[in-house]
Short mmCIF file of C-alpha atoms and ligand atoms in Angstrom, two decimals:
data_model
loop_
_atom_site.label_atom_id
_atom_site.label_comp_id
_atom_site.label_asym_id
_atom_site.label_seq_id
_atom_site.Cartn_x
_atom_site.Cartn_y
_atom_site.Cartn_z
CA MET X 1206 -26.57 -26.35 67.42
CA LYS X 1207 -26.45 -25.03 63.79
CA LYS X 1208 -27.18 -21.26 63.30
CA LEU X 1209 -30.19 -20.59 61.00
CA ARG X 1210 -29.11 -18.92 57.76
CA VAL X 1211 -31.51 -15.99 56.97
CA GLY X 1212 -31.52 -14.42 53.44
CA ILE X 1213 -32.60 -10.55 53.75
CA LEU X 1214 -34.06 -9.65 50.38
CA PHE X 1215 -34.30 -6.00 49.63
CA GLY X 1216 -34.56 -3.26 47.16
CA GLY X 1217 -36.45 -4.45 44.10
CA ARG X 1218 -37.94 -2.66 40.95
CA SER X 1219 -40.80 -0.98 42.66
CA GLY X 1220 -41.29 2.62 43.27
CA GLU X 1221 -40.65 1.82 46.95
CA HIS X 1222 -37.00 0.61 46.39
CA GLU X 1223 -35.58 3.12 48.62
CA VAL X 1224 -37.99 2.50 51.37
CA SER X 1225 -36.99 -0.83 51.09
CA LEU X 1226 -33.36 -0.12 51.65
CA LEU X 1227 -34.14 1.53 54.80
CA SER X 1228 -36.37 -1.32 56.08
CA ALA X 1229 -33.59 -3.74 55.29
CA ALA X 1230 -30.91 -1.56 56.87
CA SER X 1231 -33.01 -1.43 60.19
CA LEU X 1232 -33.46 -5.27 59.99
CA LEU X 1233 -29.78 -5.92 59.18
CA GLU X 1234 -28.70 -3.84 62.19
CA ALA X 1235 -31.29 -5.31 64.59
CA ILE X 1236 -31.23 -8.91 63.87
CA ASP X 1237 -29.71 -11.36 66.58
CA LYS X 1238 -26.34 -12.40 64.86
CA GLU X 1239 -25.72 -14.85 67.67
CA LYS X 1240 -28.67 -16.78 66.52
CA TYR X 1241 -28.50 -16.21 62.74
CA ASP X 1242 -25.95 -16.16 59.91
CA VAL X 1243 -27.42 -13.30 57.94
CA VAL X 1244 -26.95 -12.86 53.93
CA PRO X 1245 -28.12 -9.66 52.44
CA ILE X 1246 -29.45 -10.03 49.12
CA GLY X 1247 -30.33 -6.88 46.90
CA ILE X 1248 -32.32 -6.36 43.83
CA THR X 1249 -31.45 -3.36 41.71
CA LYS X 1250 -33.87 -1.10 40.16
CA GLU X 1251 -33.27 -3.02 37.05
CA GLY X 1252 -34.04 -6.27 38.60
CA HIS X 1253 -30.40 -7.79 39.11
CA TRP X 1254 -29.93 -9.78 42.24
CA LEU X 1255 -26.75 -9.27 44.13
CA THR X 1256 -25.30 -10.61 47.52
CA ALA X 1257 -22.14 -9.65 49.43
CA SER X 1258 -20.39 -12.43 51.32
CA ASP X 1259 -18.29 -9.57 53.37
CA ALA X 1260 -21.48 -7.27 53.73
CA GLU X 1261 -20.36 -6.52 57.12
CA ASN X 1262 -17.27 -4.89 56.00
CA LEU X 1263 -18.76 -2.84 53.09
CA LEU X 1264 -19.74 0.00 55.50
CA GLN X 1265 -17.54 1.18 58.08
CA GLY X 1266 -19.15 2.77 61.22
CA LYS X 1267 -22.66 2.53 62.40
CA LEU X 1268 -25.90 2.79 60.43
CA ILE X 1269 -27.47 6.14 61.09
CA ILE X 1270 -31.19 6.20 60.37
CA GLU X 1271 -32.62 9.71 61.37
CA PRO X 1272 -36.44 10.34 60.65
CA ARG X 1273 -35.37 12.98 58.29
CA GLN X 1274 -33.17 10.59 56.47
CA LEU X 1275 -36.12 8.17 56.33
CA ARG X 1276 -38.46 10.61 54.83
CA ALA X 1277 -36.04 11.54 52.08
CA GLY X 1278 -35.47 8.06 51.08
CA ASP X 1279 -31.69 8.69 51.26
CA PRO X 1280 -29.77 5.21 51.35
CA GLU X 1281 -26.12 6.56 50.72
CA THR X 1282 -25.22 5.39 54.24
CA THR X 1283 -26.86 1.91 54.25
CA GLN X 1284 -25.40 -1.53 54.19
CA PRO X 1285 -28.24 -2.44 51.56
CA ALA X 1286 -27.01 0.27 49.16
CA ALA X 1287 -23.44 -0.66 49.68
CA VAL X 1288 -24.44 -4.62 48.56
CA LEU X 1289 -26.26 -2.99 45.44
CA ALA X 1290 -23.13 -0.92 44.73
CA HIS X 1291 -20.40 -3.78 45.28
CA GLY X 1292 -22.29 -7.11 45.42
CA GLU X 1293 -21.75 -10.16 43.38
CA ALA X 1294 -24.46 -11.59 40.98
CA VAL X 1295 -26.59 -14.32 42.53
CA VAL X 1296 -29.74 -16.00 40.96
CA VAL X 1297 -32.41 -18.19 42.59
CA PRO X 1298 -33.34 -21.06 40.27
CA PRO X 1299 -37.01 -21.74 40.26
CA GLU X 1300 -36.49 -25.42 41.17
CA PRO X 1301 -36.55 -27.15 44.54
CA VAL X 1302 -33.19 -28.47 45.65
CA HIS X 1303 -33.40 -31.52 48.09
CA ARG X 1304 -30.36 -32.04 50.32
CA GLU X 1305 -30.49 -33.70 53.64
CA SER X 1306 -30.16 -30.50 55.61
CA GLY X 1307 -33.14 -28.94 53.63
CA LEU X 1308 -30.89 -26.07 52.40
CA VAL X 1309 -31.41 -24.42 49.25
CA PRO X 1310 -28.66 -22.74 47.28
CA PHE X 1311 -28.46 -19.18 45.74
CA GLN X 1312 -26.12 -20.10 42.82
CA THR X 1313 -23.79 -17.05 41.99
CA ASP X 1314 -23.44 -16.32 38.28
CA ALA X 1315 -20.46 -18.25 37.04
CA PRO X 1316 -18.30 -15.55 35.30
CA LEU X 1317 -18.59 -13.16 38.28
CA THR X 1318 -17.86 -15.89 40.98
CA ARG X 1319 -14.70 -14.88 42.67
CA ARG X 1320 -14.45 -17.77 45.03
CA ALA X 1321 -15.72 -21.38 44.95
CA SER X 1322 -17.47 -20.92 48.35
CA ASP X 1323 -19.52 -18.29 46.75
CA ARG X 1324 -21.11 -20.73 44.43
CA ALA X 1325 -24.13 -21.56 46.71
CA ILE X 1326 -25.22 -19.77 49.41
CA ASN X 1327 -27.52 -21.79 51.40
CA VAL X 1328 -30.42 -20.10 53.18
CA ASP X 1329 -33.03 -21.65 55.59
CA ILE X 1330 -35.40 -18.86 55.02
CA ILE X 1331 -35.68 -15.67 53.12
CA PHE X 1332 -36.95 -12.37 54.71
CA PRO X 1333 -38.45 -10.48 51.90
CA VAL X 1334 -38.19 -6.77 52.84
CA LEU X 1335 -39.59 -5.71 49.53
CA HIS X 1336 -42.44 -3.22 49.35
CA GLY X 1337 -44.84 -2.71 46.47
CA THR X 1338 -44.59 -4.22 42.68
CA PHE X 1339 -42.69 -7.30 42.43
CA GLY X 1340 -42.17 -7.69 45.91
CA GLU X 1341 -45.39 -7.46 48.06
CA ASP X 1342 -47.74 -8.60 45.01
CA GLY X 1343 -47.04 -12.39 45.08
CA THR X 1344 -44.36 -12.40 42.34
CA ILE X 1345 -41.30 -12.93 44.70
CA GLN X 1346 -43.47 -15.45 46.86
CA GLY X 1347 -44.26 -17.37 43.50
CA LEU X 1348 -40.47 -17.88 42.81
CA LEU X 1349 -39.63 -18.62 46.47
CA GLU X 1350 -42.49 -21.32 46.40
CA LEU X 1351 -41.12 -22.71 43.04
CA ALA X 1352 -37.70 -22.91 44.85
CA ASP X 1353 -39.39 -24.32 47.92
CA ILE X 1354 -37.60 -21.74 49.94
CA ALA X 1355 -39.06 -20.81 53.20
CA TYR X 1356 -39.89 -17.19 53.45
CA VAL X 1357 -41.43 -14.58 55.96
CA GLY X 1358 -44.88 -13.16 55.35
CA ALA X 1359 -47.91 -13.68 53.12
CA GLY X 1360 -47.90 -16.26 50.46
CA VAL X 1361 -48.61 -15.82 46.79
CA LEU X 1362 -52.55 -15.51 47.16
CA GLY X 1363 -52.51 -13.21 50.23
CA SER X 1364 -49.78 -11.07 48.79
CA ALA X 1365 -51.62 -10.63 45.51
CA ALA X 1366 -55.05 -10.14 46.94
CA GLY X 1367 -53.45 -7.44 49.49
CA MET X 1368 -52.06 -5.58 46.63
CA ASP X 1369 -55.06 -5.14 44.63
CA LYS X 1370 -57.46 -2.66 46.12
CA ASP X 1371 -60.23 -3.95 43.93
CA ILE X 1372 -60.12 -7.51 44.83
CA MET X 1373 -59.37 -6.84 48.51
CA LYS X 1374 -62.47 -4.85 48.77
CA SER X 1375 -64.38 -7.73 47.31
CA LEU X 1376 -63.01 -10.02 49.76
CA PHE X 1377 -63.92 -7.24 52.69
CA ILE X 1378 -67.38 -7.30 51.44
CA ALA X 1379 -67.71 -10.85 51.26
CA ALA X 1380 -66.28 -11.01 55.29
CA GLY X 1381 -68.95 -8.31 56.19
CA ILE X 1382 -66.26 -5.98 56.92
CA PRO X 1383 -67.13 -2.05 56.56
CA ILE X 1384 -65.51 -0.16 53.77
CA VAL X 1385 -66.62 3.13 51.98
CA LYS X 1386 -68.65 3.02 48.84
CA HIS X 1387 -66.54 2.59 45.67
CA VAL X 1388 -66.70 1.98 41.85
CA THR X 1389 -64.02 0.12 39.92
CA ILE X 1390 -63.34 1.14 36.46
CA LEU X 1391 -61.08 -0.31 33.70
CA ARG X 1392 -58.77 1.99 31.83
CA SER X 1393 -60.10 0.73 28.53
CA ALA X 1394 -63.64 1.80 29.53
CA TRP X 1395 -62.59 5.24 30.58
CA GLU X 1396 -60.81 5.48 27.01
CA ARG X 1397 -63.77 4.17 25.10
CA ASP X 1398 -66.46 6.47 26.59
CA SER X 1399 -65.47 8.65 29.51
CA ARG X 1400 -68.92 10.16 29.58
CA LYS X 1401 -70.59 6.77 30.77
CA VAL X 1402 -67.82 6.27 33.23
CA GLN X 1403 -68.26 9.66 34.73
CA LYS X 1404 -72.04 8.95 35.09
CA ARG X 1405 -71.62 5.72 36.81
CA VAL X 1406 -69.03 7.40 39.25
CA GLU X 1407 -71.65 10.29 39.97
CA SER X 1408 -74.43 7.83 40.18
CA ARG X 1409 -72.73 5.94 42.94
CA LEU X 1410 -70.81 8.55 44.62
CA ARG X 1411 -70.61 12.15 45.92
CA TYR X 1412 -67.62 14.54 45.56
CA PRO X 1413 -65.04 14.62 46.88
CA VAL X 1414 -63.78 11.07 45.74
CA PHE X 1415 -60.51 9.38 46.08
CA VAL X 1416 -59.17 7.98 42.54
CA LYS X 1417 -56.41 5.33 42.84
CA PRO X 1418 -54.43 2.73 40.58
CA ALA X 1419 -55.75 -0.65 41.94
CA ASN X 1420 -52.06 -2.04 42.21
CA LEU X 1421 -49.70 0.28 43.84
CA GLY X 1422 -48.54 1.61 47.14
CA SER X 1423 -47.12 4.86 48.77
CA SER X 1424 -50.08 6.94 47.27
CA VAL X 1425 -48.47 6.98 44.00
CA GLY X 1426 -51.08 8.01 41.32
CA ILE X 1427 -53.53 8.73 43.90
CA SER X 1428 -55.57 11.87 43.96
CA LYS X 1429 -58.54 13.30 45.49
CA ALA X 1430 -61.05 14.93 43.08
CA HIS X 1431 -63.25 17.48 44.73
CA ASP X 1432 -65.48 18.07 41.75
CA ARG X 1433 -66.50 16.88 38.20
CA LYS X 1434 -63.72 19.08 36.78
CA GLU X 1435 -61.13 17.22 38.76
CA LEU X 1436 -62.32 13.61 38.17
CA GLY X 1437 -61.04 13.49 34.41
CA PRO X 1438 -57.43 14.49 35.46
CA ALA X 1439 -57.41 12.13 38.56
CA ILE X 1440 -58.49 9.21 36.52
CA GLU X 1441 -55.95 10.05 33.65
CA GLU X 1442 -53.32 10.23 36.45
CA ALA X 1443 -54.34 6.87 38.07
CA ALA X 1444 -54.61 5.22 34.73
CA LYS X 1445 -50.68 5.69 34.17
CA PHE X 1446 -49.94 3.21 36.59
CA ASP X 1447 -52.81 0.57 36.29
CA ARG X 1448 -55.51 -0.63 33.94
CA LYS X 1449 -57.91 -1.04 36.89
CA ILE X 1450 -58.87 2.16 38.74
CA VAL X 1451 -60.69 2.34 42.10
CA ILE X 1452 -62.83 5.42 42.87
CA GLU X 1453 -63.87 5.83 46.44
CA GLN X 1454 -66.09 8.06 48.73
CA SER X 1455 -63.99 10.25 50.60
CA VAL X 1456 -64.31 9.94 54.47
CA GLY X 1457 -64.38 13.27 56.30
CA GLY X 1458 -65.49 16.71 54.94
CA LYS X 1459 -63.74 19.94 54.08
CA THR X 1460 -62.73 21.03 57.44
CA ASN X 1461 -62.68 17.57 59.04
CA LYS X 1462 -59.99 15.41 57.92
CA ALA X 1463 -60.43 11.49 57.87
CA ARG X 1464 -58.52 9.95 60.96
CA GLU X 1465 -55.88 7.36 59.90
CA ILE X 1466 -55.95 4.46 62.30
CA GLU X 1467 -53.36 1.59 61.86
CA CYS X 1468 -53.04 -1.84 63.45
CA SER X 1469 -50.43 -4.50 63.19
CA VAL X 1470 -51.14 -8.07 62.83
CA LEU X 1471 -48.96 -11.00 63.61
CA GLY X 1472 -49.31 -14.92 63.34
CA ASN X 1473 -50.60 -17.52 60.85
CA ASP X 1474 -53.44 -19.50 61.69
CA GLU X 1475 -54.01 -17.67 64.83
CA PRO X 1476 -53.16 -13.92 64.08
CA VAL X 1477 -53.21 -11.52 66.90
CA ALA X 1478 -53.38 -7.59 66.60
CA SER X 1479 -51.41 -4.85 68.37
CA LEU X 1480 -52.57 -1.68 69.99
CA PRO X 1481 -53.89 0.61 67.26
CA GLY X 1482 -51.72 4.03 66.26
CA GLU X 1483 -52.74 6.87 64.51
CA ILE X 1484 -51.28 9.03 61.78
CA VAL X 1485 -51.73 12.90 61.30
CA PRO X 1486 -50.65 13.86 58.06
CA ILE X 1487 -49.37 17.05 57.51
CA LYS X 1488 -51.12 17.62 54.01
CA GLU X 1489 -54.63 17.29 53.00
CA PHE X 1490 -54.25 13.55 52.82
CA TYR X 1491 -51.43 11.14 53.36
CA ASP X 1492 -49.94 11.51 50.01
CA TYR X 1493 -46.35 10.57 48.73
CA HIS X 1494 -44.66 13.82 49.89
CA ALA X 1495 -46.12 13.46 53.42
CA LYS X 1496 -45.18 9.90 53.55
CA TYR X 1497 -41.62 10.41 52.56
CA LEU X 1498 -40.53 13.88 51.99
CA ASP X 1499 -42.36 16.58 54.08
CA GLU X 1500 -41.64 16.98 57.71
CA GLY X 1501 -44.29 17.33 60.18
CA SER X 1502 -46.70 14.18 59.85
CA GLU X 1503 -47.39 12.83 63.22
CA LEU X 1504 -47.48 9.28 64.77
CA ILE X 1505 -49.86 8.82 67.88
CA ILE X 1506 -49.14 5.58 69.71
CA PRO X 1507 -51.54 4.40 70.73
CA ALA X 1508 -54.40 6.12 68.88
CA LYS X 1509 -56.73 8.00 71.08
CA LEU X 1510 -59.83 5.58 70.75
CA ASN X 1511 -61.99 4.47 73.43
CA LYS X 1512 -61.90 0.96 74.56
CA ALA X 1513 -64.61 -0.21 72.43
CA GLU X 1514 -63.33 1.44 69.29
CA THR X 1515 -59.82 -0.05 70.12
CA LYS X 1516 -61.31 -3.57 70.29
CA LYS X 1517 -63.36 -2.90 67.20
CA VAL X 1518 -60.00 -1.98 65.29
CA GLN X 1519 -58.25 -5.03 66.53
CA GLU X 1520 -61.07 -7.35 65.80
CA LEU X 1521 -61.59 -5.93 62.32
CA ALA X 1522 -57.71 -5.92 61.59
CA ILE X 1523 -57.77 -9.82 62.28
CA ARG X 1524 -60.78 -10.54 60.03
CA CYS X 1525 -59.13 -8.26 57.55
CA PHE X 1526 -55.83 -10.44 57.74
CA GLN X 1527 -57.89 -13.77 57.50
CA ALA X 1528 -60.23 -12.37 54.53
CA VAL X 1529 -57.36 -11.98 52.19
CA ASP X 1530 -55.59 -15.25 53.58
CA CYS X 1531 -52.63 -13.68 54.82
CA SER X 1532 -49.77 -14.85 56.92
CA GLY X 1533 -46.84 -13.76 59.16
CA LEU X 1534 -47.82 -10.00 59.24
CA ALA X 1535 -49.72 -7.13 57.85
CA ARG X 1536 -50.46 -3.62 59.07
CA VAL X 1537 -54.25 -3.00 58.44
CA ASP X 1538 -55.06 0.70 57.74
CA PHE X 1539 -58.49 2.51 58.63
CA LEU X 1540 -60.22 5.53 58.07
CA MET X 1541 -62.49 7.07 60.49
CA ASP X 1542 -64.88 9.58 60.27
CA PRO X 1543 -64.07 12.34 62.52
CA LEU X 1544 -67.68 13.28 63.32
CA THR X 1545 -69.52 9.97 63.51
CA ARG X 1546 -66.37 7.97 64.66
CA LYS X 1547 -67.61 5.28 62.22
CA ILE X 1548 -64.51 3.22 61.07
CA TYR X 1549 -64.06 1.93 57.75
CA LEU X 1550 -61.27 -0.65 56.47
CA ASN X 1551 -59.03 1.25 53.96
CA GLU X 1552 -56.45 -1.30 53.14
CA ILE X 1553 -53.96 -4.19 54.12
CA ASN X 1554 -50.35 -3.86 53.62
CA THR X 1555 -48.71 -7.27 53.64
CA MET X 1556 -45.16 -6.04 53.71
CA PRO X 1557 -45.22 -2.72 55.68
CA GLY X 1558 -42.56 -0.32 56.32
CA PHE X 1559 -40.19 -1.99 58.43
CA THR X 1560 -37.59 0.26 59.86
CA ALA X 1561 -37.34 0.12 63.58
CA ILE X 1562 -39.18 3.65 63.54
CA SER X 1563 -41.95 2.48 61.17
CA MET X 1564 -45.56 2.15 62.34
CA TYR X 1565 -45.56 -1.62 62.37
CA PRO X 1566 -42.91 -2.30 64.60
CA LYS X 1567 -43.61 0.69 66.85
CA LEU X 1568 -46.97 -0.76 67.36
CA TRP X 1569 -45.61 -3.93 68.50
CA ALA X 1570 -42.99 -2.18 70.77
CA ALA X 1571 -45.94 -0.36 72.15
CA SER X 1572 -47.63 -3.60 72.73
CA GLY X 1573 -44.76 -5.14 74.49
CA LEU X 1574 -42.88 -6.99 71.76
CA LYS X 1575 -39.40 -5.65 70.93
CA TYR X 1576 -38.37 -5.16 67.42
CA VAL X 1577 -35.64 -7.81 67.85
CA ASP X 1578 -38.07 -10.27 69.11
CA LEU X 1579 -40.50 -9.52 66.27
CA ILE X 1580 -37.93 -10.49 63.83
CA ASP X 1581 -37.57 -13.84 65.71
CA ARG X 1582 -41.47 -14.35 65.78
CA LEU X 1583 -41.76 -13.61 62.03
CA ILE X 1584 -38.81 -16.01 61.07
CA GLU X 1585 -40.51 -18.69 63.30
CA PHE X 1586 -43.96 -18.04 61.64
CA GLY X 1587 -42.21 -18.12 57.98
CA LEU X 1588 -40.81 -21.79 59.01
CA GLU X 1589 -43.82 -22.93 60.47
CA ARG X 1590 -45.91 -22.08 57.36
CA HIS X 1591 -43.39 -23.60 55.24
CA ALA X 1592 -43.38 -26.82 57.23
CA ASP X 1593 -47.25 -26.68 57.21
CA LYS X 1594 -47.41 -26.48 53.69
CA LYS X 1595 -44.77 -29.45 53.35
CA ARG X 1596 -47.65 -31.79 54.79
CA ASN X 1597 -49.83 -31.18 51.85
CA GLN X 1598 -50.07 -33.71 48.95
CA TYR X 1599 -50.06 -32.74 45.58
CA SER X 1600 -51.52 -35.94 43.97
CA LYS X 1601 -53.23 -39.09 45.36
N1 LIG N 1888 -61.67 7.02 51.08
C1 LIG N 1888 -60.70 8.04 51.46
N2 LIG N 1888 -61.27 8.91 52.22
C2 LIG N 1888 -60.42 9.97 52.82
N3 LIG N 1888 -58.86 9.88 52.76
C3 LIG N 1888 -58.46 8.62 51.90
C4 LIG N 1888 -59.43 7.87 51.32
N4 LIG N 1888 -58.41 6.89 50.58
C5 LIG N 1888 -57.42 7.34 50.71
N5 LIG N 1888 -57.26 8.41 51.34
C6 LIG N 1888 -56.17 8.97 51.81
O1 LIG N 1888 -55.00 8.68 50.91
C7 LIG N 1888 -53.86 8.03 51.39
C8 LIG N 1888 -53.45 6.90 50.45
O2 LIG N 1888 -54.44 5.93 50.10
P1 LIG N 1888 -54.13 4.33 50.31
O3 LIG N 1888 -55.56 3.83 49.89
O4 LIG N 1888 -53.92 4.19 51.78
O5 LIG N 1888 -53.21 4.06 49.30
P2 LIG N 1888 -51.63 3.45 49.38
O6 LIG N 1888 -51.61 1.94 49.29
O7 LIG N 1888 -50.61 4.08 48.38
O8 LIG N 1888 -51.03 3.77 50.77
C9 LIG N 1888 -54.43 7.49 52.72
O9 LIG N 1888 -53.34 7.42 53.64
C10 LIG N 1888 -55.28 8.62 53.11
O10 LIG N 1888 -54.62 9.90 53.37
MG1 LIG N 1889 -52.10 3.38 52.59
#
């Protein structure tokens, strides 16, 4: 049987570029090379696409991923970093290429092509391990749809909806999923009349509140405003990153931090949920530093929840996945009031951190699905989704 050719797409223009390199490094190391031909495809921070036909040889020795290195986002010793440093240019033409094999080419930039065989890199499916802007937000998915290339994970709509904290909340409300109270404001409204915005926020919410850019990740641009004095600067900070700003009620009090529960979902039309896990951030909340730089935040797997709470988290995670029309995979994050134990859905991540020691794969491992098998399942679901879509007619 012919081996399936899998393009692993990583890097990208988002603030989570380094995190993506580490996710891809883990994936490249773990993926079953007996089963798949693997093509690494990196996107630089500037947005250039590069591949390396001899990626295997770019680095000698074994990949080392230590927790500290992961937190520091240091990609120096990873194969993906080497592809970005020494790769050859490739592009994806935004048009379907029909061949009897159903394969589609990646065409190398003519002037940079070194060998004729580099001209077209046919892949059966692309695994985008891209986090954040231009990766998790439907843009890459749109390109792959135009090119008619199968890919792992959520489609255009699910990705875009799962990226936008305002839209996702509307979908959760429509689906009857519990979330904290929130107010969405536009940057332009704030700049026009900040007093009015402040009044609106204060009429709906009590301090402390969380102020977030609607479309970002890794806690970038997010702050906790403890009082009116802190609200303005928090909005100004979020407004650097998006025209839409979400302000929401804080879960937990001064002394009792919100509990952060996460659950992994896998599948297409019949998604299943993993055991939930818990994150205990070292800081007041799980900000960028606590996520990637500071030591000491803890992952607890499985989360210390009773049976009913575990079931509720799993059920809500699946409903959330369906509410945003997700497919393939997602990590669904909750906030739990430490005193009342009430559970609120916080957000869905359609391309969660994917190193072997990230929460998404670890929750599956704890639920009985090994990382290497998880990769197989995700590829299967991506192919299934593509085949299912092929059944659609686009005109009568
Ligand atoms: N309403 C809230 N109550 C308490 N903590 C919150 C709330 N919203 C966010 N946080 C804290 O901020 C972190 C980042 O917020 P989140 O909405 O998950 O953004 P991101 O998409 O950047 O991960 C959360 O992990 C949590 O620690
Ligand atoms: Mg989060």
